[in-house]
mmCIF file of N, CA and C in Angstrom:
data_model
loop_
_atom_site.group_PDB
_atom_site.id
_atom_site.type_symbol
_atom_site.label_atom_id
_atom_site.label_comp_id
_atom_site.label_asym_id
_atom_site.label_seq_id
_atom_site.Cartn_x
_atom_site.Cartn_y
_atom_site.Cartn_z
ATOM 1 N N MET A 1 60.440 90.018 90.042
ATOM 2 C CA MET A 1 60.869 89.719 91.390
ATOM 3 C C MET A 1 62.388 89.505 91.447
ATOM 4 N N LYS A 2 62.914 88.775 90.422
ATOM 5 C CA LYS A 2 64.354 88.543 90.384
ATOM 6 C C LYS A 2 65.119 89.850 90.264
ATOM 7 N N THR A 3 64.609 90.771 89.461
ATOM 8 C CA THR A 3 65.275 92.059 89.261
ATOM 9 C C THR A 3 65.297 92.863 90.558
ATOM 10 N N ILE A 4 64.215 92.861 91.292
ATOM 11 C CA ILE A 4 64.161 93.589 92.561
ATOM 12 C C ILE A 4 65.145 92.990 93.553
ATOM 13 N N SER A 5 65.193 91.677 93.653
ATOM 14 C CA SER A 5 66.121 91.006 94.573
ATOM 15 C C SER A 5 67.562 91.298 94.189
ATOM 16 N N ARG A 6 67.849 91.223 92.908
ATOM 17 C CA ARG A 6 69.208 91.486 92.446
ATOM 18 C C ARG A 6 69.603 92.934 92.726
ATOM 19 N N ASN A 7 68.710 93.871 92.465
ATOM 20 C CA ASN A 7 68.990 95.283 92.731
ATOM 21 C C ASN A 7 69.164 95.546 94.223
ATOM 22 N N LEU A 8 68.359 94.897 95.048
ATOM 23 C CA LEU A 8 68.474 95.058 96.490
ATOM 24 C C LEU A 8 69.819 94.541 96.998
ATOM 25 N N ILE A 9 70.240 93.390 96.508
ATOM 26 C CA ILE A 9 71.542 92.829 96.889
ATOM 27 C C ILE A 9 72.660 93.762 96.434
ATOM 28 N N LEU A 10 72.578 94.252 95.223
ATOM 29 C CA LEU A 10 73.585 95.185 94.721
ATOM 30 C C LEU A 10 73.639 96.451 95.575
ATOM 31 N N LEU A 11 72.484 96.968 95.948
ATOM 32 C CA LEU A 11 72.442 98.160 96.791
ATOM 33 C C LEU A 11 73.070 97.885 98.159
ATOM 34 N N LEU A 12 72.798 96.749 98.747
ATOM 35 C CA LEU A 12 73.386 96.395 100.040
ATOM 36 C C LEU A 12 74.900 96.271 99.950
ATOM 37 N N VAL A 13 75.376 95.687 98.879
ATOM 38 C CA VAL A 13 76.815 95.565 98.687
ATOM 39 C C VAL A 13 77.442 96.944 98.555
ATOM 40 N N LEU A 14 76.842 97.803 97.776
ATOM 41 C CA LEU A 14 77.383 99.149 97.592
ATOM 42 C C LEU A 14 77.367 99.951 98.883
ATOM 43 N N VAL A 15 76.316 99.830 99.673
ATOM 44 C CA VAL A 15 76.208 100.567 100.923
ATOM 45 C C VAL A 15 77.227 100.069 101.942
ATOM 46 N N SER A 16 77.604 98.799 101.863
ATOM 47 C CA SER A 16 78.553 98.251 102.841
ATOM 48 C C SER A 16 79.970 98.779 102.641
ATOM 49 N N PHE A 17 80.243 99.423 101.531
ATOM 50 C CA PHE A 17 81.553 100.016 101.274
ATOM 51 C C PHE A 17 81.478 101.521 101.479
ATOM 52 N N ASN A 18 82.575 102.115 101.939
ATOM 53 C CA ASN A 18 82.599 103.558 102.183
ATOM 54 C C ASN A 18 82.818 104.361 100.914
ATOM 55 N N SER A 19 83.428 103.754 99.898
ATOM 56 C CA SER A 19 83.691 104.507 98.677
ATOM 57 C C SER A 19 83.732 103.567 97.491
ATOM 58 N N CYS A 20 83.659 104.130 96.317
ATOM 59 C CA CYS A 20 83.720 103.331 95.097
ATOM 60 C C CYS A 20 85.078 102.655 94.938
ATOM 61 N N SER A 21 86.140 103.326 95.394
ATOM 62 C CA SER A 21 87.476 102.748 95.229
ATOM 63 C C SER A 21 87.606 101.446 96.011
ATOM 64 N N GLU A 22 86.948 101.332 97.173
ATOM 65 C CA GLU A 22 87.004 100.093 97.933
ATOM 66 C C GLU A 22 86.302 98.979 97.181
ATOM 67 N N LEU A 23 85.162 99.277 96.599
ATOM 68 C CA LEU A 23 84.452 98.277 95.826
ATOM 69 C C LEU A 23 85.304 97.851 94.642
ATOM 70 N N LEU A 24 85.927 98.813 93.980
ATOM 71 C CA LEU A 24 86.790 98.493 92.846
ATOM 72 C C LEU A 24 87.961 97.620 93.283
ATOM 73 N N ASP A 25 88.541 97.894 94.475
ATOM 74 C CA ASP A 25 89.636 97.065 94.989
ATOM 75 C C ASP A 25 89.198 95.619 95.154
ATOM 76 N N CYS A 26 87.952 95.411 95.509
ATOM 77 C CA CYS A 26 87.467 94.048 95.698
ATOM 78 C C CYS A 26 87.216 93.338 94.373
ATOM 79 N N ILE A 27 86.899 94.100 93.355
ATOM 80 C CA ILE A 27 86.653 93.500 92.039
ATOM 81 C C ILE A 27 87.969 93.326 91.283
ATOM 82 N N VAL A 28 88.790 94.361 91.287
ATOM 83 C CA VAL A 28 90.078 94.349 90.599
ATOM 84 C C VAL A 28 91.154 94.466 91.674
ATOM 85 N N ARG A 29 91.785 93.354 92.012
ATOM 86 C CA ARG A 29 92.723 93.307 93.131
ATOM 87 C C ARG A 29 93.952 94.188 92.883
ATOM 88 N N THR A 30 94.376 94.857 93.942
ATOM 89 C CA THR A 30 95.563 95.698 93.915
ATOM 90 C C THR A 30 96.703 94.885 94.509
ATOM 91 N N GLU A 31 97.831 94.772 93.784
ATOM 92 C CA GLU A 31 98.947 93.964 94.268
ATOM 93 C C GLU A 31 100.258 94.423 93.659
ATOM 94 N N PRO A 32 101.390 94.107 94.340
ATOM 95 C CA PRO A 32 102.695 94.508 93.821
ATOM 96 C C PRO A 32 103.098 93.657 92.624
ATOM 97 N N VAL A 33 103.879 94.274 91.738
ATOM 98 C CA VAL A 33 104.340 93.576 90.536
ATOM 99 C C VAL A 33 105.809 93.906 90.296
ATOM 100 N N LEU A 34 106.597 92.885 90.014
ATOM 101 C CA LEU A 34 107.969 93.058 89.539
ATOM 102 C C LEU A 34 107.973 92.760 88.049
ATOM 103 N N PRO A 35 108.706 93.515 87.252
ATOM 104 C CA PRO A 35 108.646 93.336 85.797
ATOM 105 C C PRO A 35 109.361 92.072 85.330
ATOM 106 N N ASN A 36 108.900 91.573 84.201
ATOM 107 C CA ASN A 36 109.642 90.530 83.490
ATOM 108 C C ASN A 36 110.725 91.265 82.722
ATOM 109 N N LYS A 37 111.941 91.163 83.197
ATOM 110 C CA LYS A 37 113.020 91.923 82.583
ATOM 111 C C LYS A 37 114.278 91.072 82.528
ATOM 112 N N THR A 38 114.933 91.109 81.383
ATOM 113 C CA THR A 38 116.237 90.476 81.237
ATOM 114 C C THR A 38 117.284 91.552 81.451
ATOM 115 N N LEU A 39 118.098 91.369 82.475
ATOM 116 C CA LEU A 39 119.150 92.347 82.756
ATOM 117 C C LEU A 39 120.268 92.186 81.729
ATOM 118 N N GLU A 40 120.859 93.295 81.348
ATOM 119 C CA GLU A 40 121.924 93.268 80.336
ATOM 120 C C GLU A 40 123.118 92.451 80.812
ATOM 121 N N ILE A 41 123.852 91.932 79.851
ATOM 122 C CA ILE A 41 125.067 91.174 80.149
ATOM 123 C C ILE A 41 126.158 92.142 80.587
ATOM 124 N N ALA A 42 126.867 91.767 81.643
ATOM 125 C CA ALA A 42 127.963 92.581 82.171
ATOM 126 C C ALA A 42 129.292 92.038 81.643
ATOM 127 N N THR A 43 130.305 92.884 81.681
ATOM 128 C CA THR A 43 131.648 92.492 81.249
ATOM 129 C C THR A 43 132.619 92.739 82.395
ATOM 130 N N VAL A 44 133.463 91.730 82.680
ATOM 131 C CA VAL A 44 134.458 91.852 83.742
ATOM 132 C C VAL A 44 135.279 93.127 83.526
ATOM 133 N N GLY A 45 135.416 93.925 84.587
ATOM 134 C CA GLY A 45 136.240 95.133 84.537
ATOM 135 C C GLY A 45 135.559 96.370 83.993
ATOM 136 N N ASN A 46 134.305 96.246 83.511
ATOM 137 C CA ASN A 46 133.588 97.410 82.966
ATOM 138 C C ASN A 46 132.420 97.794 83.871
ATOM 139 N N ASN A 47 132.121 99.102 83.883
ATOM 140 C CA ASN A 47 130.992 99.591 84.680
ATOM 141 C C ASN A 47 129.694 98.925 84.245
ATOM 142 N N TYR A 48 128.855 98.643 85.210
ATOM 143 C CA TYR A 48 127.563 98.007 84.982
ATOM 144 C C TYR A 48 126.502 98.806 85.724
ATOM 145 N N ASN A 49 125.368 99.039 85.064
ATOM 146 C CA ASN A 49 124.281 99.777 85.689
ATOM 147 C C ASN A 49 122.958 99.353 85.052
ATOM 148 N N GLN A 50 122.145 98.669 85.830
ATOM 149 C CA GLN A 50 120.815 98.233 85.392
ATOM 150 C C GLN A 50 119.851 98.466 86.542
ATOM 151 N N TYR A 51 118.554 98.474 86.241
ATOM 152 C CA TYR A 51 117.574 98.698 87.303
ATOM 153 C C TYR A 51 116.277 97.962 87.001
ATOM 154 N N ILE A 52 115.499 97.809 88.055
ATOM 155 C CA ILE A 52 114.168 97.219 87.991
ATOM 156 C C ILE A 52 113.230 98.190 88.710
ATOM 157 N N ILE A 53 112.094 98.470 88.107
ATOM 158 C CA ILE A 53 111.105 99.344 88.734
ATOM 159 C C ILE A 53 109.853 98.524 89.038
ATOM 160 N N ALA A 54 109.476 98.489 90.308
ATOM 161 C CA ALA A 54 108.273 97.782 90.731
ATOM 162 C C ALA A 54 107.067 98.703 90.586
ATOM 163 N N GLU A 55 105.902 98.110 90.620
ATOM 164 C CA GLU A 55 104.679 98.899 90.558
ATOM 165 C C GLU A 55 103.585 98.204 91.344
ATOM 166 N N VAL A 56 102.495 98.908 91.530
ATOM 167 C CA VAL A 56 101.313 98.334 92.156
ATOM 168 C C VAL A 56 100.265 98.186 91.066
ATOM 169 N N LYS A 57 99.912 96.965 90.795
ATOM 170 C CA LYS A 57 98.944 96.650 89.742
ATOM 171 C C LYS A 57 97.554 97.164 90.142
ATOM 172 N N ASN A 58 96.881 97.769 89.189
ATOM 173 C CA ASN A 58 95.512 98.254 89.343
ATOM 174 C C ASN A 58 95.385 99.433 90.295
ATOM 175 N N ASP A 59 96.432 100.237 90.383
ATOM 176 C CA ASP A 59 96.354 101.479 91.144
ATOM 177 C C ASP A 59 97.210 102.504 90.421
ATOM 178 N N SER A 60 96.605 103.559 89.960
ATOM 179 C CA SER A 60 97.336 104.565 89.186
ATOM 180 C C SER A 60 98.292 105.382 90.053
ATOM 181 N N ASN A 61 98.152 105.314 91.362
ATOM 182 C CA ASN A 61 99.000 106.090 92.259
ATOM 183 C C ASN A 61 99.988 105.173 92.979
ATOM 184 N N ASP A 62 100.732 104.354 92.225
ATOM 185 C CA ASP A 62 101.622 103.393 92.871
ATOM 186 C C ASP A 62 102.834 104.040 93.526
ATOM 187 N N ASP A 63 103.087 105.319 93.279
ATOM 188 C CA ASP A 63 104.166 106.013 93.996
ATOM 189 C C ASP A 63 103.793 106.269 95.455
ATOM 190 N N ALA A 64 102.527 106.151 95.810
ATOM 191 C CA ALA A 64 102.090 106.432 97.176
ATOM 192 C C ALA A 64 102.396 105.300 98.148
ATOM 193 N N TYR A 65 102.721 104.118 97.636
ATOM 194 C CA TYR A 65 102.985 102.965 98.489
ATOM 195 C C TYR A 65 104.431 102.969 98.981
ATOM 196 N N PHE A 66 104.675 102.213 100.027
ATOM 197 C CA PHE A 66 106.027 102.025 100.538
ATOM 198 C C PHE A 66 106.523 100.666 100.053
ATOM 199 N N TYR A 67 107.659 100.661 99.382
ATOM 200 C CA TYR A 67 108.228 99.454 98.785
ATOM 201 C C TYR A 67 109.411 98.981 99.631
ATOM 202 N N HIS A 68 109.410 97.697 99.983
ATOM 203 C CA HIS A 68 110.492 97.103 100.766
ATOM 204 C C HIS A 68 111.070 95.940 99.967
ATOM 205 N N PHE A 69 112.332 96.070 99.585
ATOM 206 C CA PHE A 69 113.007 95.056 98.781
ATOM 207 C C PHE A 69 113.997 94.272 99.628
ATOM 208 N N SER A 70 114.206 93.022 99.262
ATOM 209 C CA SER A 70 115.336 92.252 99.765
ATOM 210 C C SER A 70 115.763 91.306 98.642
ATOM 211 N N ILE A 71 117.000 90.831 98.762
ATOM 212 C CA ILE A 71 117.550 89.952 97.722
ATOM 213 C C ILE A 71 118.023 88.662 98.361
ATOM 214 N N ASN A 72 117.611 87.545 97.766
ATOM 215 C CA ASN A 72 118.108 86.226 98.153
ATOM 216 C C ASN A 72 118.921 85.688 96.993
ATOM 217 N N GLY A 73 120.127 85.252 97.278
ATOM 218 C CA GLY A 73 120.991 84.725 96.224
ATOM 219 C C GLY A 73 122.240 85.569 96.128
ATOM 220 N N ASP A 74 123.013 85.292 95.097
ATOM 221 C CA ASP A 74 124.313 85.953 94.955
ATOM 222 C C ASP A 74 124.338 86.899 93.772
ATOM 223 N N LEU A 75 124.799 88.102 94.047
ATOM 224 C CA LEU A 75 125.122 89.042 92.973
ATOM 225 C C LEU A 75 126.574 88.805 92.592
ATOM 226 N N PRO A 76 126.962 89.164 91.371
ATOM 227 C CA PRO A 76 128.370 89.026 90.979
ATOM 228 C C PRO A 76 129.273 89.856 91.895
ATOM 229 N N ALA A 77 130.472 89.352 92.166
ATOM 230 C CA ALA A 77 131.444 90.125 92.942
ATOM 231 C C ALA A 77 131.675 91.449 92.231
ATOM 232 N N GLY A 78 131.641 92.541 92.990
ATOM 233 C CA GLY A 78 131.822 93.885 92.435
ATOM 234 C C GLY A 78 130.525 94.579 92.082
ATOM 235 N N ILE A 79 129.401 93.858 92.112
ATOM 236 C CA ILE A 79 128.099 94.455 91.820
ATOM 237 C C ILE A 79 127.350 94.661 93.133
ATOM 238 N N ASN A 80 126.869 95.866 93.346
ATOM 239 C CA ASN A 80 126.085 96.220 94.528
ATOM 240 C C ASN A 80 124.675 96.587 94.084
ATOM 241 N N TYR A 81 123.821 96.851 95.057
ATOM 242 C CA TYR A 81 122.485 97.340 94.705
ATOM 243 C C TYR A 81 122.099 98.489 95.618
ATOM 244 N N ASN A 82 121.205 99.314 95.090
ATOM 245 C CA ASN A 82 120.694 100.466 95.810
ATOM 246 C C ASN A 82 119.178 100.508 95.610
ATOM 247 N N ILE A 83 118.484 100.843 96.673
ATOM 248 C CA ILE A 83 117.021 100.925 96.621
ATOM 249 C C ILE A 83 116.607 102.376 96.789
ATOM 250 N N SER A 84 115.753 102.842 95.892
ATOM 251 C CA SER A 84 115.218 104.187 95.975
ATOM 252 C C SER A 84 113.751 104.150 95.550
ATOM 253 N N ASP A 85 112.862 104.327 96.505
ATOM 254 C CA ASP A 85 111.415 104.264 96.270
ATOM 255 C C ASP A 85 111.040 102.922 95.659
ATOM 256 N N ARG A 86 110.557 102.919 94.424
ATOM 257 C CA ARG A 86 110.149 101.653 93.812
ATOM 258 C C ARG A 86 111.174 101.115 92.821
ATOM 259 N N ARG A 87 112.381 101.627 92.902
ATOM 260 C CA ARG A 87 113.450 101.253 91.966
ATOM 261 C C ARG A 87 114.597 100.585 92.717
ATOM 262 N N ILE A 88 115.063 99.462 92.180
ATOM 263 C CA ILE A 88 116.254 98.810 92.709
ATOM 264 C C ILE A 88 117.285 98.794 91.582
ATOM 265 N N SER A 89 118.441 99.395 91.858
ATOM 266 C CA SER A 89 119.500 99.538 90.852
ATOM 267 C C SER A 89 120.653 98.592 91.186
ATOM 268 N N PHE A 90 121.233 98.006 90.148
ATOM 269 C CA PHE A 90 122.401 97.146 90.271
ATOM 270 C C PHE A 90 123.548 97.855 89.561
ATOM 271 N N TYR A 91 124.652 98.037 90.275
ATOM 272 C CA TYR A 91 125.729 98.842 89.708
ATOM 273 C C TYR A 91 127.079 98.346 90.230
ATOM 274 N N GLY A 92 128.116 98.720 89.518
ATOM 275 C CA GLY A 92 129.473 98.401 89.951
ATOM 276 C C GLY A 92 130.307 97.883 88.806
ATOM 277 N N VAL A 93 131.434 97.286 89.162
ATOM 278 C CA VAL A 93 132.364 96.722 88.180
ATOM 279 C C VAL A 93 132.563 95.247 88.539
ATOM 280 N N PRO A 94 131.968 94.338 87.758
ATOM 281 C CA PRO A 94 132.101 92.914 88.079
ATOM 282 C C PRO A 94 133.545 92.430 87.915
ATOM 283 N N THR A 95 133.924 91.490 88.789
ATOM 284 C CA THR A 95 135.312 91.025 88.787
ATOM 285 C C THR A 95 135.484 89.590 88.311
ATOM 286 N N ASN A 96 134.392 88.809 88.273
ATOM 287 C CA ASN A 96 134.493 87.398 87.868
ATOM 288 C C ASN A 96 133.384 87.041 86.883
ATOM 289 N N PRO A 97 133.701 86.239 85.870
ATOM 290 C CA PRO A 97 132.662 85.812 84.929
ATOM 291 C C PRO A 97 131.748 84.760 85.559
ATOM 292 N N GLY A 98 130.572 84.610 84.981
ATOM 293 C CA GLY A 98 129.619 83.596 85.431
ATOM 294 C C GLY A 98 128.194 84.070 85.275
ATOM 295 N N THR A 99 127.271 83.189 85.645
ATOM 296 C CA THR A 99 125.842 83.517 85.640
ATOM 297 C C THR A 99 125.381 83.515 87.084
ATOM 298 N N PHE A 100 124.814 84.618 87.517
ATOM 299 C CA PHE A 100 124.447 84.809 88.915
ATOM 300 C C PHE A 100 122.945 85.020 89.018
ATOM 301 N N ARG A 101 122.275 84.072 89.656
ATOM 302 C CA ARG A 101 120.820 84.147 89.825
ATOM 303 C C ARG A 101 120.497 84.601 91.245
ATOM 304 N N PHE A 102 119.483 85.431 91.340
ATOM 305 C CA PHE A 102 119.042 85.934 92.634
ATOM 306 C C PHE A 102 117.554 86.235 92.549
ATOM 307 N N THR A 103 116.918 86.236 93.689
ATOM 308 C CA THR A 103 115.488 86.509 93.758
ATOM 309 C C THR A 103 115.267 87.841 94.459
ATOM 310 N N VAL A 104 114.493 88.673 93.823
ATOM 311 C CA VAL A 104 114.096 89.947 94.424
ATOM 312 C C VAL A 104 112.752 89.712 95.108
ATOM 313 N N LEU A 105 112.708 90.002 96.401
ATOM 314 C CA LEU A 105 111.478 89.902 97.179
ATOM 315 C C LEU A 105 110.950 91.313 97.403
ATOM 316 N N LEU A 106 109.679 91.502 97.184
ATOM 317 C CA LEU A 106 109.071 92.817 97.332
ATOM 318 C C LEU A 106 107.850 92.719 98.228
ATOM 319 N N THR A 107 107.804 93.588 99.215
ATOM 320 C CA THR A 107 106.632 93.745 100.075
ATOM 321 C C THR A 107 106.245 95.212 100.018
ATOM 322 N N ILE A 108 104.949 95.470 99.912
ATOM 323 C CA ILE A 108 104.494 96.858 99.912
ATOM 324 C C ILE A 108 103.602 97.103 101.113
ATOM 325 N N ASP A 109 103.635 98.351 101.566
ATOM 326 C CA ASP A 109 102.729 98.816 102.612
ATOM 327 C C ASP A 109 101.793 99.829 101.992
ATOM 328 N N TYR A 110 100.601 99.892 102.547
ATOM 329 C CA TYR A 110 99.588 100.810 102.058
ATOM 330 C C TYR A 110 99.994 102.257 102.314
ATOM 331 N N PRO A 111 99.453 103.173 101.556
ATOM 332 C CA PRO A 111 99.723 104.599 101.813
ATOM 333 C C PRO A 111 99.276 104.989 103.219
ATOM 334 N N ASN A 112 100.007 105.908 103.834
ATOM 335 C CA ASN A 112 99.718 106.331 105.207
ATOM 336 C C ASN A 112 98.316 106.869 105.408
ATOM 337 N N ASP A 113 97.781 107.565 104.422
ATOM 338 C CA ASP A 113 96.505 108.224 104.651
ATOM 339 C C ASP A 113 95.326 107.259 104.726
ATOM 340 N N SER A 114 95.557 105.968 104.531
ATOM 341 C CA SER A 114 94.459 105.013 104.629
ATOM 342 C C SER A 114 94.321 104.448 106.038
ATOM 343 N N TYR A 115 95.205 104.847 106.953
ATOM 344 C CA TYR A 115 95.167 104.325 108.311
ATOM 345 C C TYR A 115 94.549 105.338 109.267
ATOM 346 N N TYR A 116 93.846 104.829 110.261
ATOM 347 C CA TYR A 116 93.405 105.668 111.355
ATOM 348 C C TYR A 116 93.521 104.855 112.638
ATOM 349 N N GLU A 117 93.582 105.538 113.756
ATOM 350 C CA GLU A 117 93.737 104.874 115.042
ATOM 351 C C GLU A 117 92.368 104.745 115.699
ATOM 352 N N ASP A 118 91.998 103.526 116.121
ATOM 353 C CA ASP A 118 90.716 103.352 116.783
ATOM 354 C C ASP A 118 90.843 103.700 118.270
ATOM 355 N N ASN A 119 89.788 103.520 119.033
ATOM 356 C CA ASN A 119 89.776 103.897 120.457
ATOM 357 C C ASN A 119 90.758 103.101 121.303
ATOM 358 N N ASP A 120 91.163 101.925 120.839
ATOM 359 C CA ASP A 120 92.104 101.090 121.591
ATOM 360 C C ASP A 120 93.545 101.310 121.147
ATOM 361 N N GLY A 121 93.787 102.292 120.294
ATOM 362 C CA GLY A 121 95.147 102.562 119.836
ATOM 363 C C GLY A 121 95.618 101.625 118.743
ATOM 364 N N ILE A 122 94.702 100.918 118.106
ATOM 365 C CA ILE A 122 95.052 99.991 117.030
ATOM 366 C C ILE A 122 94.846 100.704 115.707
ATOM 367 N N PHE A 123 95.841 100.574 114.804
ATOM 368 C CA PHE A 123 95.717 101.207 113.498
ATOM 369 C C PHE A 123 94.884 100.324 112.578
ATOM 370 N N ILE A 124 93.884 100.923 111.999
ATOM 371 C CA ILE A 124 92.944 100.241 111.124
ATOM 372 C C ILE A 124 93.130 100.783 109.717
ATOM 373 N N ASP A 125 93.091 99.896 108.736
ATOM 374 C CA ASP A 125 93.171 100.310 107.347
ATOM 375 C C ASP A 125 91.778 100.186 106.750
ATOM 376 N N ASP A 126 91.077 101.294 106.627
ATOM 377 C CA ASP A 126 89.706 101.222 106.145
ATOM 378 C C ASP A 126 89.588 101.393 104.639
ATOM 379 N N ASN A 127 90.668 101.689 103.949
ATOM 380 C CA ASN A 127 90.580 101.901 102.505
ATOM 381 C C ASN A 127 90.996 100.687 101.684
ATOM 382 N N ARG A 128 91.556 99.663 102.299
ATOM 383 C CA ARG A 128 92.052 98.510 101.546
ATOM 384 C C ARG A 128 91.450 97.215 102.061
ATOM 385 N N ILE A 129 90.134 97.184 102.153
ATOM 386 C CA ILE A 129 89.442 96.010 102.663
ATOM 387 C C ILE A 129 89.770 94.783 101.808
ATOM 388 N N CYS A 130 89.843 94.945 100.510
ATOM 389 C CA CYS A 130 90.042 93.810 99.613
ATOM 390 C C CYS A 130 91.379 93.865 98.896
ATOM 391 N N PHE A 131 92.368 94.442 99.538
ATOM 392 C CA PHE A 131 93.696 94.531 98.933
ATOM 393 C C PHE A 131 94.215 93.129 98.665
ATOM 394 N N GLY A 132 94.875 92.945 97.533
ATOM 395 C CA GLY A 132 95.434 91.637 97.183
ATOM 396 C C GLY A 132 96.659 91.318 98.006
ATOM 397 N N ASP A 133 97.468 90.422 97.497
ATOM 398 C CA ASP A 133 98.679 90.011 98.195
ATOM 399 C C ASP A 133 99.638 91.189 98.318
ATOM 400 N N LYS A 134 100.259 91.354 99.469
ATOM 401 C CA LYS A 134 101.205 92.446 99.698
ATOM 402 C C LYS A 134 102.615 92.067 99.280
ATOM 403 N N ARG A 135 102.839 90.824 98.883
ATOM 404 C CA ARG A 135 104.194 90.351 98.583
ATOM 405 C C ARG A 135 104.254 89.699 97.212
ATOM 406 N N THR A 136 105.442 89.810 96.640
ATOM 407 C CA THR A 136 105.714 89.100 95.395
ATOM 408 C C THR A 136 107.216 88.887 95.303
ATOM 409 N N SER A 137 107.628 88.036 94.400
ATOM 410 C CA SER A 137 109.058 87.814 94.167
ATOM 411 C C SER A 137 109.259 87.393 92.725
ATOM 412 N N LYS A 138 110.466 87.596 92.252
ATOM 413 C CA LYS A 138 110.816 87.194 90.893
ATOM 414 C C LYS A 138 112.313 86.924 90.866
ATOM 415 N N THR A 139 112.693 85.910 90.104
ATOM 416 C CA THR A 139 114.104 85.557 89.968
ATOM 417 C C THR A 139 114.679 86.219 88.721
ATOM 418 N N TYR A 140 115.839 86.816 88.898
ATOM 419 C CA TYR A 140 116.572 87.484 87.816
ATOM 420 C C TYR A 140 117.971 86.889 87.755
ATOM 421 N N GLU A 141 118.678 87.229 86.690
ATOM 422 C CA GLU A 141 120.080 86.823 86.605
ATOM 423 C C GLU A 141 120.916 87.894 85.922
ATOM 424 N N ILE A 142 122.149 87.926 86.350
ATOM 425 C CA ILE A 142 123.129 88.790 85.702
ATOM 426 C C ILE A 142 124.231 87.868 85.173
ATOM 427 N N LYS A 143 124.433 87.913 83.865
ATOM 428 C CA LYS A 143 125.530 87.157 83.243
ATOM 429 C C LYS A 143 126.724 88.088 83.104
ATOM 430 N N VAL A 144 127.878 87.580 83.523
ATOM 431 C CA VAL A 144 129.113 88.356 83.424
ATOM 432 C C VAL A 144 130.058 87.612 82.503
ATOM 433 N N GLN A 145 130.569 88.305 81.483
ATOM 434 C CA GLN A 145 131.495 87.699 80.522
ATOM 435 C C GLN A 145 132.891 88.227 80.747
#
């Protein structure tokens, strides 16, 4: 009797999802990740170029997501950043020594093909019922000598 009840519950759970990937999303959460990375030490007056690549945990197609970065804190004078897809690059020629800490904030949006418009004109995401947190952040530092 227990086996029949358990199988029936499992069948109901499986039927309530449109695809296996949705069920997998609920078991293994999909979420953005910033790497644990130590940025190289910069030298005053010399070119500097480092980068961080974000990813979506538990999804092999993390290039399909839209990545939105922002930075809180101070970068060294002379160092700028550029965002391209899931990569944020830090580049330039630092002008002052010191240790500069900043936080990278990352928000991701689901791939476009998971949305559809309902009869009321509202966009519904039917492929990410159990998507994990859409946001993450990590603090990094650039030391300039």
